[in-house]
Coordinates of C-alpha atoms and ligand atoms in Angstrom, one line a residue:
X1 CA -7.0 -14.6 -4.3
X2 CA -4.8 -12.1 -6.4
X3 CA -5.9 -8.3 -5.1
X4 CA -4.4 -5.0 -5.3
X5 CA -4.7 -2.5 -2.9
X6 CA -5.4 0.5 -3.7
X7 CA -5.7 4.9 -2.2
X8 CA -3.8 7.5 -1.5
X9 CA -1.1 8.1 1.5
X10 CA -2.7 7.7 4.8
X11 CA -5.7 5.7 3.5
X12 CA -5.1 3.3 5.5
X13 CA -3.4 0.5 2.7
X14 CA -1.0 -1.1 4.8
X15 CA -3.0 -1.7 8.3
X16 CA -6.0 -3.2 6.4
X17 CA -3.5 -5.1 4.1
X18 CA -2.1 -6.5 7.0
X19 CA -5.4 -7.4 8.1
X20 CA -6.7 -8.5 5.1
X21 CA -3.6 -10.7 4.2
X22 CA -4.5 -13.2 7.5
X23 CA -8.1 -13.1 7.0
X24 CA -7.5 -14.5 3.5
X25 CA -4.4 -16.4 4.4
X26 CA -2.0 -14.8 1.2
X27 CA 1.3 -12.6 1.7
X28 CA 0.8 -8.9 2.1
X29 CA 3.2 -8.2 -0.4
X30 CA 4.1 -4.4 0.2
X31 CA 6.9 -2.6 -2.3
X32 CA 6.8 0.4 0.1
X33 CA 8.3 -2.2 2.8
X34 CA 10.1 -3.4 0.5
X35 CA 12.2 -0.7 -0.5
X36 CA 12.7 0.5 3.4
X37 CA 14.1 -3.1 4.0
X38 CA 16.6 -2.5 1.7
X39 CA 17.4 0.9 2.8
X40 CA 17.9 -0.3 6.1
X41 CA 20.0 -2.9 4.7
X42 CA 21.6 -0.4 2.9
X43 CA 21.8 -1.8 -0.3
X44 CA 22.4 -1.0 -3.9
X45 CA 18.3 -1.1 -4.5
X46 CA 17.7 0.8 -1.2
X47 CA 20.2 3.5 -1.8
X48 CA 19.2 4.0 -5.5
X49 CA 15.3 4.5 -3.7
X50 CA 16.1 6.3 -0.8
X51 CA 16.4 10.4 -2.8
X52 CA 13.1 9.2 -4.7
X53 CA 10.9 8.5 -1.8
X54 CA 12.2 11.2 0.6
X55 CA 11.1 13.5 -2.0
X56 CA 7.3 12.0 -2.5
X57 CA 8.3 10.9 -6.2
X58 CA 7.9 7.4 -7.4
X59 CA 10.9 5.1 -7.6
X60 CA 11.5 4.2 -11.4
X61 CA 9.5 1.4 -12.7
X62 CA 12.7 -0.5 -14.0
X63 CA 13.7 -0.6 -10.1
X64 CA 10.2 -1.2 -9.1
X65 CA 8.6 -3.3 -11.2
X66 CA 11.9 -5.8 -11.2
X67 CA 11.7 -5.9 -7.4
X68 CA 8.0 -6.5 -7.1
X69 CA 7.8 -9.2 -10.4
X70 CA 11.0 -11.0 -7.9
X71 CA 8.7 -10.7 -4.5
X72 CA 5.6 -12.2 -6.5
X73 CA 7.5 -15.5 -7.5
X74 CA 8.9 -16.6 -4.2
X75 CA 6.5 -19.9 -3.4
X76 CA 4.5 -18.4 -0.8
X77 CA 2.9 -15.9 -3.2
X78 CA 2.0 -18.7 -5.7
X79 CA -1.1 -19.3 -4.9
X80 CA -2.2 -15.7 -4.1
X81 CA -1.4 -12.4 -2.9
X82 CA -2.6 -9.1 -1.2
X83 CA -0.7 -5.8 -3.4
X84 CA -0.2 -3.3 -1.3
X85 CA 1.7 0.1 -3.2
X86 CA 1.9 -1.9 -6.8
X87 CA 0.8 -1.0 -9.1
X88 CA 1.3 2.8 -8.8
X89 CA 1.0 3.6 -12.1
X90 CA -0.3 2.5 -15.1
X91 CA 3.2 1.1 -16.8
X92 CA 3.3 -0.9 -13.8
X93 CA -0.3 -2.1 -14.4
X94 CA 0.4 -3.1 -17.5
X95 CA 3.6 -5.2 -16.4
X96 CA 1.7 -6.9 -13.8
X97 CA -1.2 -7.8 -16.3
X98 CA 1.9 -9.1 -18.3
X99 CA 3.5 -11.1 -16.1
X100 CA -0.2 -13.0 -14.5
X101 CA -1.0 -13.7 -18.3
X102 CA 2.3 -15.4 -18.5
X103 CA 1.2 -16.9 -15.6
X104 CA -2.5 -18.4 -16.9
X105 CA -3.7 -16.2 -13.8
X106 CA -5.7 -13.3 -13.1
X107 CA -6.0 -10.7 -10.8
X108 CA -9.5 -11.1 -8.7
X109 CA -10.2 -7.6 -7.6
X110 CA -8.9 -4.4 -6.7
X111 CA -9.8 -2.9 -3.5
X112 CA -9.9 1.0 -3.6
X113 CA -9.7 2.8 -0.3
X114 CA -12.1 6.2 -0.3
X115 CA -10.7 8.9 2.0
X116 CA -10.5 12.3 2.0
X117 CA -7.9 14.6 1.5
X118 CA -8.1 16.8 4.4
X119 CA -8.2 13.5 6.5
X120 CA -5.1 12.3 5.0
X121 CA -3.0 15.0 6.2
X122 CA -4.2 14.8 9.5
X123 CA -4.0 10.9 9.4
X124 CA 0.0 10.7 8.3
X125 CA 1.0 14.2 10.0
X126 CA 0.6 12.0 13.3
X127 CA 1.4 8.8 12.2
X128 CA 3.8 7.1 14.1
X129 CA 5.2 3.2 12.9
X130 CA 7.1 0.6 14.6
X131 CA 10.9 -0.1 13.3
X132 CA 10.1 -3.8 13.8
X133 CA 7.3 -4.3 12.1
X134 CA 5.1 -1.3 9.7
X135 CA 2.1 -3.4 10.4
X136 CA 2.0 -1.7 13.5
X137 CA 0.8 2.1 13.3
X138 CA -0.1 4.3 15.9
X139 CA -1.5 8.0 15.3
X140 CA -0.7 10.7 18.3
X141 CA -4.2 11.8 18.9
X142 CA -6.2 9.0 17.1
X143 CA -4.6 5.8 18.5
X144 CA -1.7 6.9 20.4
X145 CA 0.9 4.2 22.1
X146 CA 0.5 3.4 25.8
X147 CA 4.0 4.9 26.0
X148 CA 5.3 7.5 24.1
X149 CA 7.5 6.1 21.3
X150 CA 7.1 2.5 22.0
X151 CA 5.1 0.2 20.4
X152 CA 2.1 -1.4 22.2
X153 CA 2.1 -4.6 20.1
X154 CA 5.6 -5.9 20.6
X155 CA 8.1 -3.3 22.5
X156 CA 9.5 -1.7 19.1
X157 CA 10.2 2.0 18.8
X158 CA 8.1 4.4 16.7
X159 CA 9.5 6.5 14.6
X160 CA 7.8 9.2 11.8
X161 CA 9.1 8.3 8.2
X162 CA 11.0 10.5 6.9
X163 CA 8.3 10.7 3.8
X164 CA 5.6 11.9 6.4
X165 CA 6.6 15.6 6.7
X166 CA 3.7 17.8 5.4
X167 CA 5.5 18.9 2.3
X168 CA 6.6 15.2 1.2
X169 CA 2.6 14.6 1.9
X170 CA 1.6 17.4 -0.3
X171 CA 3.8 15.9 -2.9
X172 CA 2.8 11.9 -2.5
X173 CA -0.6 13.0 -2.4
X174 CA -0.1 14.8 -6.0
X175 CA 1.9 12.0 -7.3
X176 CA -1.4 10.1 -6.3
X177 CA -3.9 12.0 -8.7
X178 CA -1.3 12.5 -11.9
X179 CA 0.2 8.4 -11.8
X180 CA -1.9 7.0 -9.5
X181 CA -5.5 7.3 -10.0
X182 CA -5.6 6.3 -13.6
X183 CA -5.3 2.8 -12.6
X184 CA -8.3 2.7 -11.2
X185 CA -10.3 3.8 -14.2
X186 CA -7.6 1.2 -15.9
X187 CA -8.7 -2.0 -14.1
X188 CA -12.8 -0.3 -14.0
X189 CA -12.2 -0.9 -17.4
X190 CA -11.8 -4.8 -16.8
X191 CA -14.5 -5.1 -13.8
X192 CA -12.3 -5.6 -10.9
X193 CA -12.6 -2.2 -9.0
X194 CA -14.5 -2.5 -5.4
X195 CA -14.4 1.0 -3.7
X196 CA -15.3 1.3 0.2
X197 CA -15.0 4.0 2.4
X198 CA -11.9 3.8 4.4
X199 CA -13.5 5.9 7.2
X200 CA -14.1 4.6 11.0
X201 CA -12.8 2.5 12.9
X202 CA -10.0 -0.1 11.6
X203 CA -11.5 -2.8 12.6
X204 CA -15.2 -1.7 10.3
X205 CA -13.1 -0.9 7.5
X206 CA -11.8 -3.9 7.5
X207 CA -15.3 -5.7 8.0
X208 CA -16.8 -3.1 4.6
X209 CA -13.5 -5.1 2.9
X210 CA -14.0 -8.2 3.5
X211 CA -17.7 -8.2 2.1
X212 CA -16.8 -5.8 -0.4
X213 CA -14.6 -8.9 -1.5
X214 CA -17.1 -11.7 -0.8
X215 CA -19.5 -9.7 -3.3
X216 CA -16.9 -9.8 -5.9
X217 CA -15.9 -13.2 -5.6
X218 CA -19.4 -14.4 -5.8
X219 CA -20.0 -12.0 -8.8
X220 CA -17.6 -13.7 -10.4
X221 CA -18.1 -17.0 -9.7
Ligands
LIG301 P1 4.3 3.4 0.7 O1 4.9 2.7 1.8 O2 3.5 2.4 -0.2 O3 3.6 4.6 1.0 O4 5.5 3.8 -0.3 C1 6.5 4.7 0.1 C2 7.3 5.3 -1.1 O5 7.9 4.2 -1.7 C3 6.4 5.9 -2.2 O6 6.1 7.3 -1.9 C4 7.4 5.8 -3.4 O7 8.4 6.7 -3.3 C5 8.0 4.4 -3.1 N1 7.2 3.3 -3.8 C6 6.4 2.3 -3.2 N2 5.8 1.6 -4.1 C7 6.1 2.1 -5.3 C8 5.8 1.7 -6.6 N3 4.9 0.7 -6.9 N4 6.3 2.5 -7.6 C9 7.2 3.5 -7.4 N5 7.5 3.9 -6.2 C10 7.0 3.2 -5.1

């Protein structure tokens, strides 16, 4: 299955998209975790990032839409994958509809992720993510760590992004509505939107998305 992922900061994209990726067996293919792997590696790509996401702005599609377009060819993303922050804007819709026609594939759904605003500030205000691996999220009242700063799942430490500060929020979630949103009325347009509610526990959501997707896939079918 092809899927993009879909709702703003602190919806909730990149626990379920873990999730969802080993349920369905494709890559989570994330271009948020890929741009803080490079800036960790302190490359070219990660430093020419870096001043775009501390500020809650988009990194420019010819960075982004290069880098993602490279992460979608490697083999293990042949035969399917989970998008998880691409596409964030409707340029970099139209690239990826592009690049599958090019392909002879399709994309087989897009899963939008319904929360609401006041809950995303609280939601990535206390959000707290392991170093080793982002798949691991913690929240300082929801879900907090058995030990302060240390991850539960495999020892790591936890750390704020430095994009999580209110005012950076305030910003991403902004960013969200002007270049964000429109994709959803984009791919309506072509049948593939499924919207759930992203409330509850992680574990429900991620039940309401993996029936959200059945129903699709047998729609189509
Ligand atoms: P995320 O981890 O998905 O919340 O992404 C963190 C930040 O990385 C965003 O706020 C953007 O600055 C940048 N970013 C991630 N994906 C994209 C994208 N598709 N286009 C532009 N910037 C992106």
């Amino acid at each position: 299955m092809r899927i993009v992922l879909v709702g703003p900061p602190g919806a909730g994209k990149g626990t379920q998209a873990a999730f969802l990726a080993k349920n369905l067996s494709i890559p989570h293919i994330s271009t948020g975790d890929l741009f803080r792997a490079n800036i960790s590696q302190g490359t070219e790509l990660g430093k020419q990032a870096k001043a775009y996401m501390d500020a809650g702005n988009l990194v420019p599609d010819e960075v982004t839409i290069g880098m993602a377009k490279d992460r979608m060819s490697q083999p293990d993303a042949v035969g399917g994958f989970l998008l998880d922050g691409f596409p964030r804007n409707v340029g970099q819709a139209e690239a990826l509809d592009e690049m599958l026609k090019g392909e002879g594939v399709q994309l087989d759904a897009v899963l939008d992720l319904e929360v609401p605003e006041d809950e995303v500030v609280k939601r990535i205000a206390g959000r707290r993510v392991c170093r080793n691996n982002s798949a691991h999220v913690f929240h300082v009242t929801y879900s907090p760590a058995k030990a302060e700063g240390v991850c539960d799942e495999c020892g790591g430490e936890l750390y704020q992004r430095d994009d999580d500060s209110e005012e950076t929020v305030r910003k991403r979630l902004e960013v969200y509505h002007t270049q964000t949103e429109p994709i959803i009325d984009y791919y309506r347009s072509q049948g593939l939107v499924v919207t759930i509610s992203a409330l509850g526990k992680v574990t429900d959501v991620t039940a309401r998305a993996m029936e959200a997707l059945q129903v699709d896939k047998a729609a189509q079918a």
